[in-house]
Short mmCIF file of C-alpha atoms and ligand atoms in Angstrom, two decimals:
data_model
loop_
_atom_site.label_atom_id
_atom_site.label_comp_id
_atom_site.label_asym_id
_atom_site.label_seq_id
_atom_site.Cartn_x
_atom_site.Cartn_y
_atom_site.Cartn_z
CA UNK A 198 99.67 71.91 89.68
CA UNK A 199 96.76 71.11 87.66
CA UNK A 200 93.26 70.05 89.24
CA UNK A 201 92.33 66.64 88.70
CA UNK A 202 88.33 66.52 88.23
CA UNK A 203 87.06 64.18 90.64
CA UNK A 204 89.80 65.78 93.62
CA UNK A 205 88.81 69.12 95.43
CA UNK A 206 91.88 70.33 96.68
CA UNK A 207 91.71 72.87 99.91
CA UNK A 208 93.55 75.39 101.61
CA UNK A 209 93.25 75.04 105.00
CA UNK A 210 94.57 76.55 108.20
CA UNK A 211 97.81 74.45 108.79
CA UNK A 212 98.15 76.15 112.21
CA UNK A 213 97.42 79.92 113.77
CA UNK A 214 100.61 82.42 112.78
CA UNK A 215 102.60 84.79 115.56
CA UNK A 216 102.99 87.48 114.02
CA UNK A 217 103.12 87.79 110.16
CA UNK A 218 101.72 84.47 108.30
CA UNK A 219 104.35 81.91 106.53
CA UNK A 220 103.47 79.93 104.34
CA UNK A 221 104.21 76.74 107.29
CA UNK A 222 100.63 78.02 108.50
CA UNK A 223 98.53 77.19 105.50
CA UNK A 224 98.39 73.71 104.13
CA UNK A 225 97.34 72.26 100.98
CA UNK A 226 95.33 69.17 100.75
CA UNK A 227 93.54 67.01 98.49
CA UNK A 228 90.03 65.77 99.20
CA UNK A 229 87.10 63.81 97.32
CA UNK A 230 83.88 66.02 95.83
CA UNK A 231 81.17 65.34 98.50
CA UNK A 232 77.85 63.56 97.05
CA UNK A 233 75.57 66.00 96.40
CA UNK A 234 72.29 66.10 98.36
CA UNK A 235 68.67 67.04 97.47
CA UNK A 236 68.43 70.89 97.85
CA UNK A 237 72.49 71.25 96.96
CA UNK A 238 74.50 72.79 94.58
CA UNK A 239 78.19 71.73 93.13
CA UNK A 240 79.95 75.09 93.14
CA UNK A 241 83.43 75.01 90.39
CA UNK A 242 85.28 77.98 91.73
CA UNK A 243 86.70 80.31 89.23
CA UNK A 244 87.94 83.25 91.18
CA UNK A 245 89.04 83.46 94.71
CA UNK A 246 89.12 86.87 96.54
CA UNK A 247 91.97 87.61 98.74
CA UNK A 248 91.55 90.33 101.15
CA UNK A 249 92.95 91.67 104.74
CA UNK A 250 90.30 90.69 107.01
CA UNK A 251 91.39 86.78 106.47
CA UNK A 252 94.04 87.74 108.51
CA UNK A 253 91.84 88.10 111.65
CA UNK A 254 90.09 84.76 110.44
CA UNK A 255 93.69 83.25 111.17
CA UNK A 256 93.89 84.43 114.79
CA UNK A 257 91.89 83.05 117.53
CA UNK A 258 91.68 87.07 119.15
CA UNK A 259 88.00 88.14 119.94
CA UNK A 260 86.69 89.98 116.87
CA UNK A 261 83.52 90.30 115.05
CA UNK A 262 83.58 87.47 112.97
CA UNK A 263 84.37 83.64 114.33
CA UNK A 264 88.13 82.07 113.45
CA UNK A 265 88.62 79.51 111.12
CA UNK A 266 89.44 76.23 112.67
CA UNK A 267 93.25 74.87 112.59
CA UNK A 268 92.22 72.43 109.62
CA UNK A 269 89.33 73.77 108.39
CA UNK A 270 88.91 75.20 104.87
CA UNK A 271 90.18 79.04 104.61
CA UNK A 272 87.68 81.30 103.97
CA UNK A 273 87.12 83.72 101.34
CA UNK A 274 84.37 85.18 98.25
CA UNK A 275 84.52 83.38 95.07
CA UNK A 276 82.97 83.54 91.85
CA UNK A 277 81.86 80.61 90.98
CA UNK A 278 80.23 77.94 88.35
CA UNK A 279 77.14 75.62 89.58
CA UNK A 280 78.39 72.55 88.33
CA UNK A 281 75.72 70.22 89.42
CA UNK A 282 72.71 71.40 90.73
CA UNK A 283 70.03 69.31 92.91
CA UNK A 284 68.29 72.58 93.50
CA UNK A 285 65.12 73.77 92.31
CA UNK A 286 66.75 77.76 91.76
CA UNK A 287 69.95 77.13 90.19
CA UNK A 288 70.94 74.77 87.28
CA UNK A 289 74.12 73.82 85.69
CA UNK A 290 76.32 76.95 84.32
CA UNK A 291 74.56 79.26 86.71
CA UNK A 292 77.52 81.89 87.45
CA UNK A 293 77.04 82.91 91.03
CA UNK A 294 79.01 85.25 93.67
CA UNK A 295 79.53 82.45 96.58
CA UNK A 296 81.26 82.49 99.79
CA UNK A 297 83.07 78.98 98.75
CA UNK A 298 86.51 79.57 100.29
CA UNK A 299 90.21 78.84 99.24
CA UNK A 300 89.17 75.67 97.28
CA UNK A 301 88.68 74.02 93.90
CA UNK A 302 85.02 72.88 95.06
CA UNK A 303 82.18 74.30 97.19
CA UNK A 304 78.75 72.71 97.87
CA UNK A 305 76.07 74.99 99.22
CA UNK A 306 72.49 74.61 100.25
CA UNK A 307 72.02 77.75 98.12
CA UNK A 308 71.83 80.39 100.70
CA UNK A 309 74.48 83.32 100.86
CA UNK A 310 74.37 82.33 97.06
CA UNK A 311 73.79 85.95 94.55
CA UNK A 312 73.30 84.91 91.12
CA UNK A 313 75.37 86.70 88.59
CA UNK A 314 73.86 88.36 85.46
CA UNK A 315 75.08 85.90 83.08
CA UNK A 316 75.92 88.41 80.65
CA UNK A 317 78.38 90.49 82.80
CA UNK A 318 81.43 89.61 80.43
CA UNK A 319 83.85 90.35 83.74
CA UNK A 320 82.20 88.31 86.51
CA UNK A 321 85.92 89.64 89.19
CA UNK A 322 84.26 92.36 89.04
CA UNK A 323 81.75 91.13 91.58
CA UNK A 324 84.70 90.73 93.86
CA UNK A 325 85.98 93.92 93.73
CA UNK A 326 84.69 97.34 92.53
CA UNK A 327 81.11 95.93 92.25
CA UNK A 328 81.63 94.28 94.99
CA UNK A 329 82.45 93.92 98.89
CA UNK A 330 86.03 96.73 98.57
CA UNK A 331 83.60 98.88 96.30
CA UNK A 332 80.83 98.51 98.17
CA UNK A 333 82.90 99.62 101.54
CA UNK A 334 84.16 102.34 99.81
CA UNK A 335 81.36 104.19 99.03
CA UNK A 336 79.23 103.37 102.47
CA UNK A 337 82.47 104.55 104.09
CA UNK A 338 83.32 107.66 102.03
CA UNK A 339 79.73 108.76 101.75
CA UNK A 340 77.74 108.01 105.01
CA UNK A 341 80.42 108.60 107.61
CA UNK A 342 83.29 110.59 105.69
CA UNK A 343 80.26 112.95 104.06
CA UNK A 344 82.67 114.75 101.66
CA UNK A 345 81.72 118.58 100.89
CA UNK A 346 82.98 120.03 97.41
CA UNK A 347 86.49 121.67 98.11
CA UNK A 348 87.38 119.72 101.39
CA UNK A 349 90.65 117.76 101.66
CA UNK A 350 90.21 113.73 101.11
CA UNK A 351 92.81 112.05 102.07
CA UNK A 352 93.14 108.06 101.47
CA UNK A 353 94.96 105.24 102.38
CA UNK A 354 96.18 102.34 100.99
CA UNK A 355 95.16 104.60 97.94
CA UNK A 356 95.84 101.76 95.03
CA UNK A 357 94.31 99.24 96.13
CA UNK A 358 91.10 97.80 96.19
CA UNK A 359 89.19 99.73 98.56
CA UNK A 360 91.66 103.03 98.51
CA UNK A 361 91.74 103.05 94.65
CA UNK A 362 87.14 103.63 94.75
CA UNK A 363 87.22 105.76 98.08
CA UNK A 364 89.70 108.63 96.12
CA UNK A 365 87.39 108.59 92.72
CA UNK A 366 84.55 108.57 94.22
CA UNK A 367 85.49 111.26 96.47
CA UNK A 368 86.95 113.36 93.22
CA UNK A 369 83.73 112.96 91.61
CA UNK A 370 82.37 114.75 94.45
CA UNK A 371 84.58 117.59 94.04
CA UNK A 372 87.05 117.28 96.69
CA UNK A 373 90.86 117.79 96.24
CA UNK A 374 91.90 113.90 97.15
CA UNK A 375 95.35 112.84 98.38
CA UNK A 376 96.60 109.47 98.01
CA UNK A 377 99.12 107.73 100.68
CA UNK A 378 100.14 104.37 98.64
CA UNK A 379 104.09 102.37 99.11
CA UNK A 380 106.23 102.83 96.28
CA UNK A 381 107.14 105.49 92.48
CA UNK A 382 104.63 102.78 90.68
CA UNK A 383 101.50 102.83 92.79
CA UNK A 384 102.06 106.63 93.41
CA UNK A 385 102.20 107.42 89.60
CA UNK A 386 99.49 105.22 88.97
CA UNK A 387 96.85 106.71 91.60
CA UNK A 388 97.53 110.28 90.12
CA UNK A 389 98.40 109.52 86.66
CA UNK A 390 95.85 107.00 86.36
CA UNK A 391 92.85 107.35 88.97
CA UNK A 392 93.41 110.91 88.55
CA UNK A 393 94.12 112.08 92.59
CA UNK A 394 95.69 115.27 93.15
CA UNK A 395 98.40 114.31 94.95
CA UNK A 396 100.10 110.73 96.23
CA UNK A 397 102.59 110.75 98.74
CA UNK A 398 105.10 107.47 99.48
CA UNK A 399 104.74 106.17 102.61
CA UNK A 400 107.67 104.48 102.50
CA UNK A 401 109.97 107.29 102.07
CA UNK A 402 112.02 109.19 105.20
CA UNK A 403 109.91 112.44 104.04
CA UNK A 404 106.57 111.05 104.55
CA UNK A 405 105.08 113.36 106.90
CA UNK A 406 106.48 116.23 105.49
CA UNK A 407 105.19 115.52 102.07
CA UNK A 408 101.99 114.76 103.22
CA UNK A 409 101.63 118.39 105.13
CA UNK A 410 102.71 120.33 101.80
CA UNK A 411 100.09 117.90 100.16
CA UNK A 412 97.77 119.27 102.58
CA UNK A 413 98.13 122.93 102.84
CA UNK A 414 94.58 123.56 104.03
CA UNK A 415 94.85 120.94 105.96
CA UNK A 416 92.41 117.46 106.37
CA UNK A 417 88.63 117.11 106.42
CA UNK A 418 87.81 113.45 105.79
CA UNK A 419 90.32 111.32 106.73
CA UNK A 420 90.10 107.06 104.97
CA UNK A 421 91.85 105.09 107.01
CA UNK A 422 92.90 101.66 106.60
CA UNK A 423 96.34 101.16 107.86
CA UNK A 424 97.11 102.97 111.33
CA UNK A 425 100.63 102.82 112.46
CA UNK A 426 102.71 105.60 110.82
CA UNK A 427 100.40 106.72 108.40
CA UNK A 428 97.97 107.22 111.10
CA UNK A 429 101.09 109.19 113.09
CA UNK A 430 101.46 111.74 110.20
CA UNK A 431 97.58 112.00 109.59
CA UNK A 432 96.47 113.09 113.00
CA UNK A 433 98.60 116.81 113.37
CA UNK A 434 96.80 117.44 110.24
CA UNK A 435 93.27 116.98 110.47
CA UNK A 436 90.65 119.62 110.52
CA UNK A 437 88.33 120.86 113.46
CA UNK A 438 85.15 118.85 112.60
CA UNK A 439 87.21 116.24 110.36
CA UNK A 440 85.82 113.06 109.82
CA UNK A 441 87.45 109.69 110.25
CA UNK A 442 85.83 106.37 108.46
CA UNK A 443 87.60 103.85 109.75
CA UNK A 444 87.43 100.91 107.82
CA UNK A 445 90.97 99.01 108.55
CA UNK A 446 94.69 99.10 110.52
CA UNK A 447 96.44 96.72 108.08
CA UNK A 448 99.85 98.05 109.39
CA UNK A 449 98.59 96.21 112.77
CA UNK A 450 97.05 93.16 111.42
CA UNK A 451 100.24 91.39 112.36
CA UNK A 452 100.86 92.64 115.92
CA UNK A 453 101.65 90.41 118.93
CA UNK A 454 101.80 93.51 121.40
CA UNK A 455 101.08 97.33 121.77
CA UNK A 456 103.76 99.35 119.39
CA UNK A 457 106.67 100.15 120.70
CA UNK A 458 107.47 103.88 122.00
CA UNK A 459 105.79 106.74 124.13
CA UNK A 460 101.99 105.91 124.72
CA UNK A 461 99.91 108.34 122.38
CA UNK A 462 96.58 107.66 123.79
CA UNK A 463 96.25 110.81 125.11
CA UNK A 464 97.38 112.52 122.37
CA UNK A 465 94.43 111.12 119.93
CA UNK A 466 91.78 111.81 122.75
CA UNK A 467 93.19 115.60 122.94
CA UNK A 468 93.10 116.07 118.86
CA UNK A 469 89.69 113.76 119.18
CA UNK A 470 88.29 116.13 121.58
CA UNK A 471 89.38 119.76 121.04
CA UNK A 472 88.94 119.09 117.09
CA UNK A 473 85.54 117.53 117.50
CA UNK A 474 86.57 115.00 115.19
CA UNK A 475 84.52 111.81 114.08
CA UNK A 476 86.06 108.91 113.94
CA UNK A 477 84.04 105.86 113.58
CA UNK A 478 84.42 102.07 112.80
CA UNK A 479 82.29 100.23 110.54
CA UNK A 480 82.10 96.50 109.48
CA UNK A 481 80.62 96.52 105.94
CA UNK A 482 77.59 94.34 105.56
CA UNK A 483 77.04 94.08 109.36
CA UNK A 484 76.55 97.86 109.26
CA UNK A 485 75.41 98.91 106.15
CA UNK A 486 73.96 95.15 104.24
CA UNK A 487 70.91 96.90 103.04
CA UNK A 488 72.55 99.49 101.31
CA UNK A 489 74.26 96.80 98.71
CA UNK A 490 71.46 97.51 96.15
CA UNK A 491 71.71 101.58 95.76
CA UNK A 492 75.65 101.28 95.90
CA UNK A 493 75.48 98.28 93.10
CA UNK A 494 73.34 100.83 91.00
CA UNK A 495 75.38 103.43 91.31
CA UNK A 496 78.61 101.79 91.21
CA UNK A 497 77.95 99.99 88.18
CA UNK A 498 76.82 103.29 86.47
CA UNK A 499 79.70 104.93 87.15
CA UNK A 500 81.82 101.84 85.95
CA UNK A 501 80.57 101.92 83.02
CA UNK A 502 80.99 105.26 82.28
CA UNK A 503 84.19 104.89 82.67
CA UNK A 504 83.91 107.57 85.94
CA UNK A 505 85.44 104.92 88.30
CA UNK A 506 88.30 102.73 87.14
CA UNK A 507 90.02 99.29 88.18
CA UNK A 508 93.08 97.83 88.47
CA UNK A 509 93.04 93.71 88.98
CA UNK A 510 96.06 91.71 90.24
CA UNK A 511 95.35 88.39 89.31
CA UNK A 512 97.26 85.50 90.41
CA UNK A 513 97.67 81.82 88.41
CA UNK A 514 96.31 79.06 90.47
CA UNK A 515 94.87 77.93 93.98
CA UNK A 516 98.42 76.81 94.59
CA UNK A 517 99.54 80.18 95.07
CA UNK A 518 97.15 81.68 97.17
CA UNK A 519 99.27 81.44 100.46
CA UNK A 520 101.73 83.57 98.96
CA UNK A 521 99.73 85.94 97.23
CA UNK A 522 98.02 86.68 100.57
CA UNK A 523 100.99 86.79 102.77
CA UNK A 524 101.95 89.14 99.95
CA UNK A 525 99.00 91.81 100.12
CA UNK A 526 99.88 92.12 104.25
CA UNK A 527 103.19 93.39 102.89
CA UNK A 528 101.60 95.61 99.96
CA UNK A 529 102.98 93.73 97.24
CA UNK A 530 99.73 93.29 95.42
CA UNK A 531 98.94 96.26 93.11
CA UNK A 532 95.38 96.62 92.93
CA UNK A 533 92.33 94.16 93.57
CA UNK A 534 93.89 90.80 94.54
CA UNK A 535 92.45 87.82 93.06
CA UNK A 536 93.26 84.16 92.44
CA UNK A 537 92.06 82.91 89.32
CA UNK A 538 91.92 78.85 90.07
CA UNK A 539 89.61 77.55 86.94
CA UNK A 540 88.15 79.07 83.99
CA UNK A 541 84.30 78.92 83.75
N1 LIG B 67 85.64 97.68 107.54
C1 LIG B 67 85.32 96.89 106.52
O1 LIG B 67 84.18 96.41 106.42
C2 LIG B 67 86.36 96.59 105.49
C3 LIG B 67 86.03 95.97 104.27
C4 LIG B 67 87.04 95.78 103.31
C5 LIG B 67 88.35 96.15 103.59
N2 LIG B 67 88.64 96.71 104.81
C6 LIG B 67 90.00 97.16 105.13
O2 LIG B 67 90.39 98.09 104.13
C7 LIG B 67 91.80 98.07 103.99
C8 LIG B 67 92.19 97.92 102.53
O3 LIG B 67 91.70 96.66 102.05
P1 LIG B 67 91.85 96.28 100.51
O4 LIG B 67 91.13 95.03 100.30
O5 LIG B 67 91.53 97.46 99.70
O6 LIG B 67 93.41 95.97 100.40
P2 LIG B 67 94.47 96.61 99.38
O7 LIG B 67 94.53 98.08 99.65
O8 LIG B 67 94.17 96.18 97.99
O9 LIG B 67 95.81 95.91 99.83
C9 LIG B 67 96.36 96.16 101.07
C10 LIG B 67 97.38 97.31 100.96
O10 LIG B 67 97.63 97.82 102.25
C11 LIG B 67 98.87 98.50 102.21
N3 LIG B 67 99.66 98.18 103.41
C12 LIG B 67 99.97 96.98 103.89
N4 LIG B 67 100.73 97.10 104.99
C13 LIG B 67 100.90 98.42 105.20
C14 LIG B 67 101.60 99.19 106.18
N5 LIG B 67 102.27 98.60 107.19
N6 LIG B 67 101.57 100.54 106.09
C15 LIG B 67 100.90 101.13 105.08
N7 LIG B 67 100.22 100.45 104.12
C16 LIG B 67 100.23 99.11 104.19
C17 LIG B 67 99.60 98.01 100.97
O11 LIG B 67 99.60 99.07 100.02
P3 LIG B 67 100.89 100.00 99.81
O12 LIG B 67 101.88 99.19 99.04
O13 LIG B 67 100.35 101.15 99.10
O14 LIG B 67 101.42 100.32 101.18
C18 LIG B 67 98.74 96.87 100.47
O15 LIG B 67 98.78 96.75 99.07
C19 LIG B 67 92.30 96.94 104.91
O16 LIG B 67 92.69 97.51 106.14
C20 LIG B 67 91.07 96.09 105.11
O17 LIG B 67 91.11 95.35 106.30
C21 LIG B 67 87.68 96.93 105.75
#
């Protein structure tokens, strides 16, 4: 479906899903381009940003951040193109990183707007390793995993866009890093490629297993991001004094009830306890927004000397965001998801 110019068309929230989304909960529509106003700016979006946490924006459950409304815009990070500006700071071709949301067409009053160095010849960047995933990565790794040279690192969802920067970064401070990722491609990719020292399948019958030879000395700094079963095999292994980030449960994400099976509650609070683990949440830019400068130096240093790579999956078309993002809750992205919806 191609974008007619004067039509912005929107994803919105068709309806709140039980259980994992369908594509019968989002719904496309077509809409006419506000008028701008004095003080406004026409936003073209060029890339969307997918990412896990929409999922909560779906639900209606407490959490820190409000729900989207059943047939309200979906939310979501773009990069974006001022297109018409009636705004004394921004004017026409002005490349910005916007919060403009699963849409062809944002206006904004120009706050929450970061300007884009216009010469930064991969602007998706913004949206991924230089950006938000990258950016919780290192806050994560650094100020509450504090990796020591030698200590085990051991990562989840380790090929994607948060997993991928938490195991580099944690090799370049001399740890030996172990990957968890779904699958022989993603494996071989976040050893071959990102250059862990191990990756084990989660998917496979010999998970656990794997994971203790993996682990022979055992875990200091634990990433977590998905709970469930990878959390299961994790927690016999971790160190007295290991260290817990905890930065997402995606295996949860989708969960009507409690799991199923013997409660383990005590369990963690036993390991928690006589381990003298940390284990701490963290909400990115709630917790740590005034770091975003010294991790966007760094970061981008290390980008560009080629010490941390990227992997993009890129998807054709606002059209197919639904899927794509019913896709990444079931790990079939491979890498930072994005939807690329216009050129510039
Ligand atoms: N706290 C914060 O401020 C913050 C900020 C950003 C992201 N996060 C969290 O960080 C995590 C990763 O986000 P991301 O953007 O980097 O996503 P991502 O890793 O690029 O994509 C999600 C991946 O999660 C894995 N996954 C999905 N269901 C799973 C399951 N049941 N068991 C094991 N793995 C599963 C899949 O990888 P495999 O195919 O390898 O299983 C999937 O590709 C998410 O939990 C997200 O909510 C938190």
């Amino acid at each position: 479906m191609i974008a007619n110019k004067s039509v912005n068309r929107q994803i919105v929230l068709g309806s709140r899903p039980v259980g994992a989304p369908t594509a019968d909960n989002f719904r496309l529509e077509e809409r006419e381009i506000s008028t701008l106003e004095d003080g406004q700016v026409l936003l073209r979006t060029q890339y969307l940003s997918l990412d896990p946490y929409m999922r909560g924006r779906m639900s209606d459950a407490p959490s820190y951040a409000a729900p989207v409304a059943v047939g309200s815009t979906m939310v979501g990070s773009t990069i974006s193109c001022v297109q018409a500006s009636r705004h004394p700071g921004y004017q026409i071709g002005d490349k910005v990183l916007a919060y403009g949301g699963w849409q062809d067409y944002a206006l904004s009053d120009g706050q929450a707007l970061t300007k884009l160095d216009p010469k930064m010849n991969h602007p998706s960047l913004a949206l991924g390793v230089l950006g938000m995933p990258g950016f919780t990565a290192y806050m994560g790794l650094l100020d509450i995993g504090q990796p020591q040279a030698g200590e085990t690192v051991v990562v989840a969802a380790a090929s994607g866009a948060v997993g991928s920067v938490v195991g580099q970064i944690a090799k370049l401070k001399g740890c030996r890093v172990v990957g968890i990722a779904g699958g022989d491609d993603k494996t071989r990719y976040v050893i071959d490629e990102l250059g862990f020292d191990a990756c084990i399948d989660h998917r496979t019958t010999e998970f656990a297993l794997q994971l203790t030879k993996a682990c022979p000395k055992g875990i200091d700094v634990y990433f977590e991001s998905v709970g469930g079963a990878v959390f299961d095999a994790v927690l016999p292994l971790l160190n007295t004094k290991a260290r817990v980030p905890l930065c997402g449960l995606i295996a949860n994400y989708n969960d009507t009830a409690l799991p199923h099976g013997p409660d383990r509650m005590g369990l963690l609070t036993r390991t928690l306890l006589t381990k003298r683990i940390k284990m701490q949440g963290f909400i990115i830019f709630d917790d740590y927004g005034s770091r975003y400068p010294e991790f966007f130096s760094q970061m981008s240093q290390w980008v560009n000397e080629g010490k941390i790579k990227f992997r993009e999956d890129i998807v054709e078309g606002l059209e197919n965001a639904s899927q794509a993002f019913i896709g990444l809750l079931e790990g079939r992205n491979f890498g930072k998801l994005i939807v690329h919806v216009a050129n510039a």
